Coordinates of C-alpha atoms and ligand atoms in Angstrom, one line a residue:
X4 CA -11.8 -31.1 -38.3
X5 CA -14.1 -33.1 -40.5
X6 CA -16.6 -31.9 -42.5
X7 CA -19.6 -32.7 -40.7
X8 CA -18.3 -31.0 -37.9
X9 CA -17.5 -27.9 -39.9
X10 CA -21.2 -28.0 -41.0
X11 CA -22.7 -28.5 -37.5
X12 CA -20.0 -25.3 -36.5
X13 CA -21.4 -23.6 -39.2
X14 CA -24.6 -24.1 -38.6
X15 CA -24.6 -22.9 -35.0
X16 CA -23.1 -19.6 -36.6
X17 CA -26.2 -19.2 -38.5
X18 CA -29.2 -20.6 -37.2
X19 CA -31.6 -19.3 -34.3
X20 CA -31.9 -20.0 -32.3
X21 CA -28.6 -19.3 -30.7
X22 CA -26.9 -22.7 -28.8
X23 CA -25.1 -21.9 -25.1
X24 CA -21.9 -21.5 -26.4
X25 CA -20.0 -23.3 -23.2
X26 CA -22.4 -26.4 -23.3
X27 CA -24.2 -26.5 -26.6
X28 CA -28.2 -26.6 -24.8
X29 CA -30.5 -24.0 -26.3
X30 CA -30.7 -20.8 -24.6
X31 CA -31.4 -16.7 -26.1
X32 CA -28.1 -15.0 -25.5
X33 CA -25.5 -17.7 -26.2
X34 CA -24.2 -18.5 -23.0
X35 CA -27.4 -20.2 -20.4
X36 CA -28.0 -19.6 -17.4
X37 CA -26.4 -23.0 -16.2
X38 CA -23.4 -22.1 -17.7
X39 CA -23.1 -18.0 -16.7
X40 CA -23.6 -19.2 -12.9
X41 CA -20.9 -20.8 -12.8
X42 CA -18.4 -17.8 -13.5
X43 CA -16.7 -16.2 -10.8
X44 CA -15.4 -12.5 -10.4
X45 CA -12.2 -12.7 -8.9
X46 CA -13.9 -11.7 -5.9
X47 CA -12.2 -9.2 -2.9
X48 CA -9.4 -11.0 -1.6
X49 CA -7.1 -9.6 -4.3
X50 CA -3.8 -7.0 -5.1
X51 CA -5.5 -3.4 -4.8
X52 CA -3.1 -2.6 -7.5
X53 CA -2.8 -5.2 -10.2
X54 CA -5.9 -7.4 -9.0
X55 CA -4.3 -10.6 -8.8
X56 CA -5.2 -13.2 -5.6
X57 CA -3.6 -12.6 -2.8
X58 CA -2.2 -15.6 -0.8
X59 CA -0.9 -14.2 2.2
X60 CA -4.1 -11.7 2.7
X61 CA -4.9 -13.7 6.2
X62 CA -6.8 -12.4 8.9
X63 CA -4.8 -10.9 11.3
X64 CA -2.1 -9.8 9.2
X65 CA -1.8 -5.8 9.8
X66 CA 1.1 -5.7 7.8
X67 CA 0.4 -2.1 5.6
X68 CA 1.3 -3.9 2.5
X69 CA -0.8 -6.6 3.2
X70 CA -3.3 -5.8 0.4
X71 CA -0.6 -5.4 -2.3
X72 CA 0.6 -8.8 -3.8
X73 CA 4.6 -9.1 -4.3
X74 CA 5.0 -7.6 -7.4
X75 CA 3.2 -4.6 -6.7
X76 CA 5.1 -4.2 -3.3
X77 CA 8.4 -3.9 -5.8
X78 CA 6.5 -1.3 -7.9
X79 CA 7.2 -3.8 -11.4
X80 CA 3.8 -2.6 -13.2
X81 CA 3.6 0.6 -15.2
X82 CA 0.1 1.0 -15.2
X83 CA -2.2 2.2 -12.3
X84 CA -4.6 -0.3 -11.6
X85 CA -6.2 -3.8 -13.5
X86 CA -9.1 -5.2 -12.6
X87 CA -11.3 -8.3 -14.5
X88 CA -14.3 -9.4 -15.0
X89 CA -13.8 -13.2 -13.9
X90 CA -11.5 -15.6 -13.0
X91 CA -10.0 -17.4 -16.0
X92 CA -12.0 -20.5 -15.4
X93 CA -13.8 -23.0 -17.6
X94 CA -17.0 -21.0 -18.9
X95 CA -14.9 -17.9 -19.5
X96 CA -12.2 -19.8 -20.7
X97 CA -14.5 -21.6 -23.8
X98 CA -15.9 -18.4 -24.9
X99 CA -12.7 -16.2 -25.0
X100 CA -10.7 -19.3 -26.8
X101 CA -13.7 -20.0 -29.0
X102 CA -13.9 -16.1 -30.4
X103 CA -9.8 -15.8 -30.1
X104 CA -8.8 -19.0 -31.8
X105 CA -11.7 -20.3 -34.1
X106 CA -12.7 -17.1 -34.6
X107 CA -16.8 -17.6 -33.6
X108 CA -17.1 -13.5 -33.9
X109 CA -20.7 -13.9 -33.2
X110 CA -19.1 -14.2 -29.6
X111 CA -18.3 -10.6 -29.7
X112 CA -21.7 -9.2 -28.0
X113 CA -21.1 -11.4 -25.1
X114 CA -17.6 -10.6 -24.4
X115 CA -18.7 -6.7 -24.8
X116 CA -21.4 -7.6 -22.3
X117 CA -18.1 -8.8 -19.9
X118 CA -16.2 -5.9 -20.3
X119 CA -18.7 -3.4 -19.8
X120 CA -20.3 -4.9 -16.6
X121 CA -16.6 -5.0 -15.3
X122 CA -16.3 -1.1 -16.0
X123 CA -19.1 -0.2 -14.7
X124 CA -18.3 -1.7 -11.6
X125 CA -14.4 -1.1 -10.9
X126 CA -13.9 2.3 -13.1
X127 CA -17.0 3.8 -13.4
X128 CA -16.0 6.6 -11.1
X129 CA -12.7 7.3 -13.4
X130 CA -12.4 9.9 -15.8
X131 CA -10.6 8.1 -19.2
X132 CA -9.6 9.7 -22.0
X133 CA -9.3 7.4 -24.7
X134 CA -9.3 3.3 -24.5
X135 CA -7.0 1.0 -26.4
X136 CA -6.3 -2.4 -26.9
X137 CA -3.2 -4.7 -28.0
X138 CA -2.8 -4.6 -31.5
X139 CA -1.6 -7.4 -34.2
X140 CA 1.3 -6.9 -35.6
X141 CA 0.6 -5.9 -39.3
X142 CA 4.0 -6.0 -40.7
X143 CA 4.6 -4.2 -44.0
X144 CA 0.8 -4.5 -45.1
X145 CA 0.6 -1.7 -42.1
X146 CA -3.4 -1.4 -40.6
X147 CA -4.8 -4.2 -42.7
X148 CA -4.3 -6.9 -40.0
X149 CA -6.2 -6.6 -36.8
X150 CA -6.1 -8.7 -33.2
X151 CA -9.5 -10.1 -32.4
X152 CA -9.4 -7.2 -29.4
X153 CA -8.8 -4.5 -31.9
X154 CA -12.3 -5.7 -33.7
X155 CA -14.1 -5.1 -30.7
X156 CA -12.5 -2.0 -29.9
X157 CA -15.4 0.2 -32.4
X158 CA -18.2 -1.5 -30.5
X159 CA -16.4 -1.4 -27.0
X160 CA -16.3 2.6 -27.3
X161 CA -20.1 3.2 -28.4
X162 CA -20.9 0.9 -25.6
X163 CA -19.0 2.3 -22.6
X164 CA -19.2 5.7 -24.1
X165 CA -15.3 6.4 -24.5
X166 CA -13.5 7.1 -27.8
X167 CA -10.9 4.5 -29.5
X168 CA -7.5 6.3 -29.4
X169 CA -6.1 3.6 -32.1
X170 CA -2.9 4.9 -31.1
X171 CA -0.6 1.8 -30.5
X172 CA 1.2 -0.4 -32.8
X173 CA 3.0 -3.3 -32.8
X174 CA 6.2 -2.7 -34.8
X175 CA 7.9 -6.4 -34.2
X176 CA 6.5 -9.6 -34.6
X177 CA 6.8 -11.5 -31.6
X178 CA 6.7 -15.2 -30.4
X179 CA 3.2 -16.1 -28.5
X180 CA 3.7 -15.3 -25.2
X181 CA 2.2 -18.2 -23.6
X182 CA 5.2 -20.2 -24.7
X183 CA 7.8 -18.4 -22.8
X184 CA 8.0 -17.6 -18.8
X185 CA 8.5 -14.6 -16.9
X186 CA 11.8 -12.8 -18.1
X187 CA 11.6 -14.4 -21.4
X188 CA 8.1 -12.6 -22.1
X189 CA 9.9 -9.3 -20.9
X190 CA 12.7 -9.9 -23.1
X191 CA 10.1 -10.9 -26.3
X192 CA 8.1 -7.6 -25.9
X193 CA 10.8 -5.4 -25.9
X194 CA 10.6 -2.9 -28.1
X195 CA 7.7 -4.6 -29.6
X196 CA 5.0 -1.3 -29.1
X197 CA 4.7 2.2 -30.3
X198 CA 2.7 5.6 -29.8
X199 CA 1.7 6.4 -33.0
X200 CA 0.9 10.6 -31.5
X201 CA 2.6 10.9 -28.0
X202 CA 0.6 14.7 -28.4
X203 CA -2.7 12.3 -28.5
X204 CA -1.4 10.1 -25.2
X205 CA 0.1 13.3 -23.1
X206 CA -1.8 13.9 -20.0
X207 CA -4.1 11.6 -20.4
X208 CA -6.5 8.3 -18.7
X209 CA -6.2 5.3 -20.3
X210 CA -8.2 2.1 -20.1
X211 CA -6.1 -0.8 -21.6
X212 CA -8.1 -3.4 -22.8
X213 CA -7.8 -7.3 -23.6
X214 CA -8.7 -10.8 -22.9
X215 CA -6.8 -12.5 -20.6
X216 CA -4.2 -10.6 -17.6
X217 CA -2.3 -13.4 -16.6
X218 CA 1.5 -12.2 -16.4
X219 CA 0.4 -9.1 -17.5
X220 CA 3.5 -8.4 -19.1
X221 CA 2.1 -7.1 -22.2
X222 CA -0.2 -5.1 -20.7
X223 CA 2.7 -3.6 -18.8
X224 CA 5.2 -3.6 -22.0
X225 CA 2.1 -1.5 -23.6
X226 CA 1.9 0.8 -20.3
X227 CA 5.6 1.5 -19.9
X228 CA 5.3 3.1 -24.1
X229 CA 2.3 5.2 -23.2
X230 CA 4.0 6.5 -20.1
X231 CA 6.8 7.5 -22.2
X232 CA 4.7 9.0 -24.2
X233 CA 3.2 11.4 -21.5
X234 CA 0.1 9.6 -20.7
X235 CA -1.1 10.1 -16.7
X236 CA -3.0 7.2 -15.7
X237 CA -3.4 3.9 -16.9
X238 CA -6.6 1.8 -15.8
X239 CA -6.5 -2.4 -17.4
X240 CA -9.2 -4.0 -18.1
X241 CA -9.7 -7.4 -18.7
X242 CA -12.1 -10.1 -19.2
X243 CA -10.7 -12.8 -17.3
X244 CA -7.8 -13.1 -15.2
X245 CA -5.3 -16.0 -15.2
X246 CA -3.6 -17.3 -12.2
Ligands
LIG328 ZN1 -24.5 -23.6 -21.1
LIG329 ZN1 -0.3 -6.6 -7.4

């Protein structure tokens, strides 16, 4: 990137006021309201389970499993229920790549303020224990390296009034999922998590949180080890939802 446009990024970091993060135009709370219309919750037509579109939801179909999507029907996730705040369109898109990948932290109230609308509305009702996230591997320098999720994880609990169990770790370093398809990301994961304190998981509501469900097979990789470990339910929560 050249330097100007470091300067300019900088800039934008520091100076008020704040720039719509999506489109650049002035605005108070970093995304305008141009901008936040244009995201869209995945809406009703979706898996009752997992929360991904359904296709074959028609009307007329009475088929009992008609609300389930195909995966769900085959009983391949771990976890009880995932829901998301939005679709994994462009707005959402820019704001969750722009924190993740150029690291724009300042981001972070934003994508609190996501997460926290979405579960107030799908899991209010619930009663979780503890919430976690995906962690970054860390290696041998264990704890010193966190995911951008883990980060918001402190902030996320005071918001939505829920304790941080901390309690999962990645123990293998893995290849970026996005790279890989369906079986191959199964295959990548494995292994890959561990309860620190099954004691601390036993019997208890989890709420899973992270950026993007798209296969979900992390999400489910990081289920399946807190299962094991005892825990009862396990509620997923994500910003935005891939298709
Ligand atoms: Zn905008
Ligand atoms: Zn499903």
């Amino acid at each position: 990137m050249p330097l100007l446009s470091n300067i300019a990024e900088l800039l934008k970091d520091t100076m008020l006021p704040p720039l719509c993060a999506v489109c650049g135009s002035l605005c108070e709370t970093y995304i305008c309201k141009s901008c936040y219309l244009q995201i869209r919750p995945p809406g009703s037509n979706i898996c009752i389970r997992c929360g991904s579109f359904l296709k074959h939801n028609l009307p007329g179909n009475n088929s009992p499993y008609a609300e389930y999507c195909n995966l769900c029907k085959n009983e391949e996730y771990s976890f009880y229920m995932a829901r998301s705040f939005a679709n994994y369109d462009s707005a959402v898109a820019c704001i969750i790549r722009k924190f993740k990948y150029r690291k724009f932290y300042y981001l972070k109230d934003i994508i609190l303020s996501f997460l926290k609308e979405a579960y107030e509305y799908y899991y209010s009702g619930q009663k979780i224990d503890f919430i976690e996230t995906v962690p970054a591997y860390s290696g041998i320098i264990k704890g010193n390296i966190k995911s951008h999720m883990q980060m918001l994880m402190p902030k996320l609990s005071i918001c939505l009034k829920i304790p941080y169990g901390d309690n999962i770790i990645k123990i293998k370093n893995t290849l970026r999922q996005q790279e890989l398809g369906r079986q191959s990301r199964r295959i990548n994961l494995e292994n890959s998590f561990k309860i620190r304190h099954s004691l601390k998981a036993a019997r208890k509501n989890i709420l899973l949180v992270d950026d993007v469900f798209t296969t979900g097979s992390t999400l489910n990789q990081i289920s399946r080890q807190l299962k094991n470990a005892g825990a009862h339910k396990i509620y997923i929560l994500t910003v935005a939802r891939g298709n």
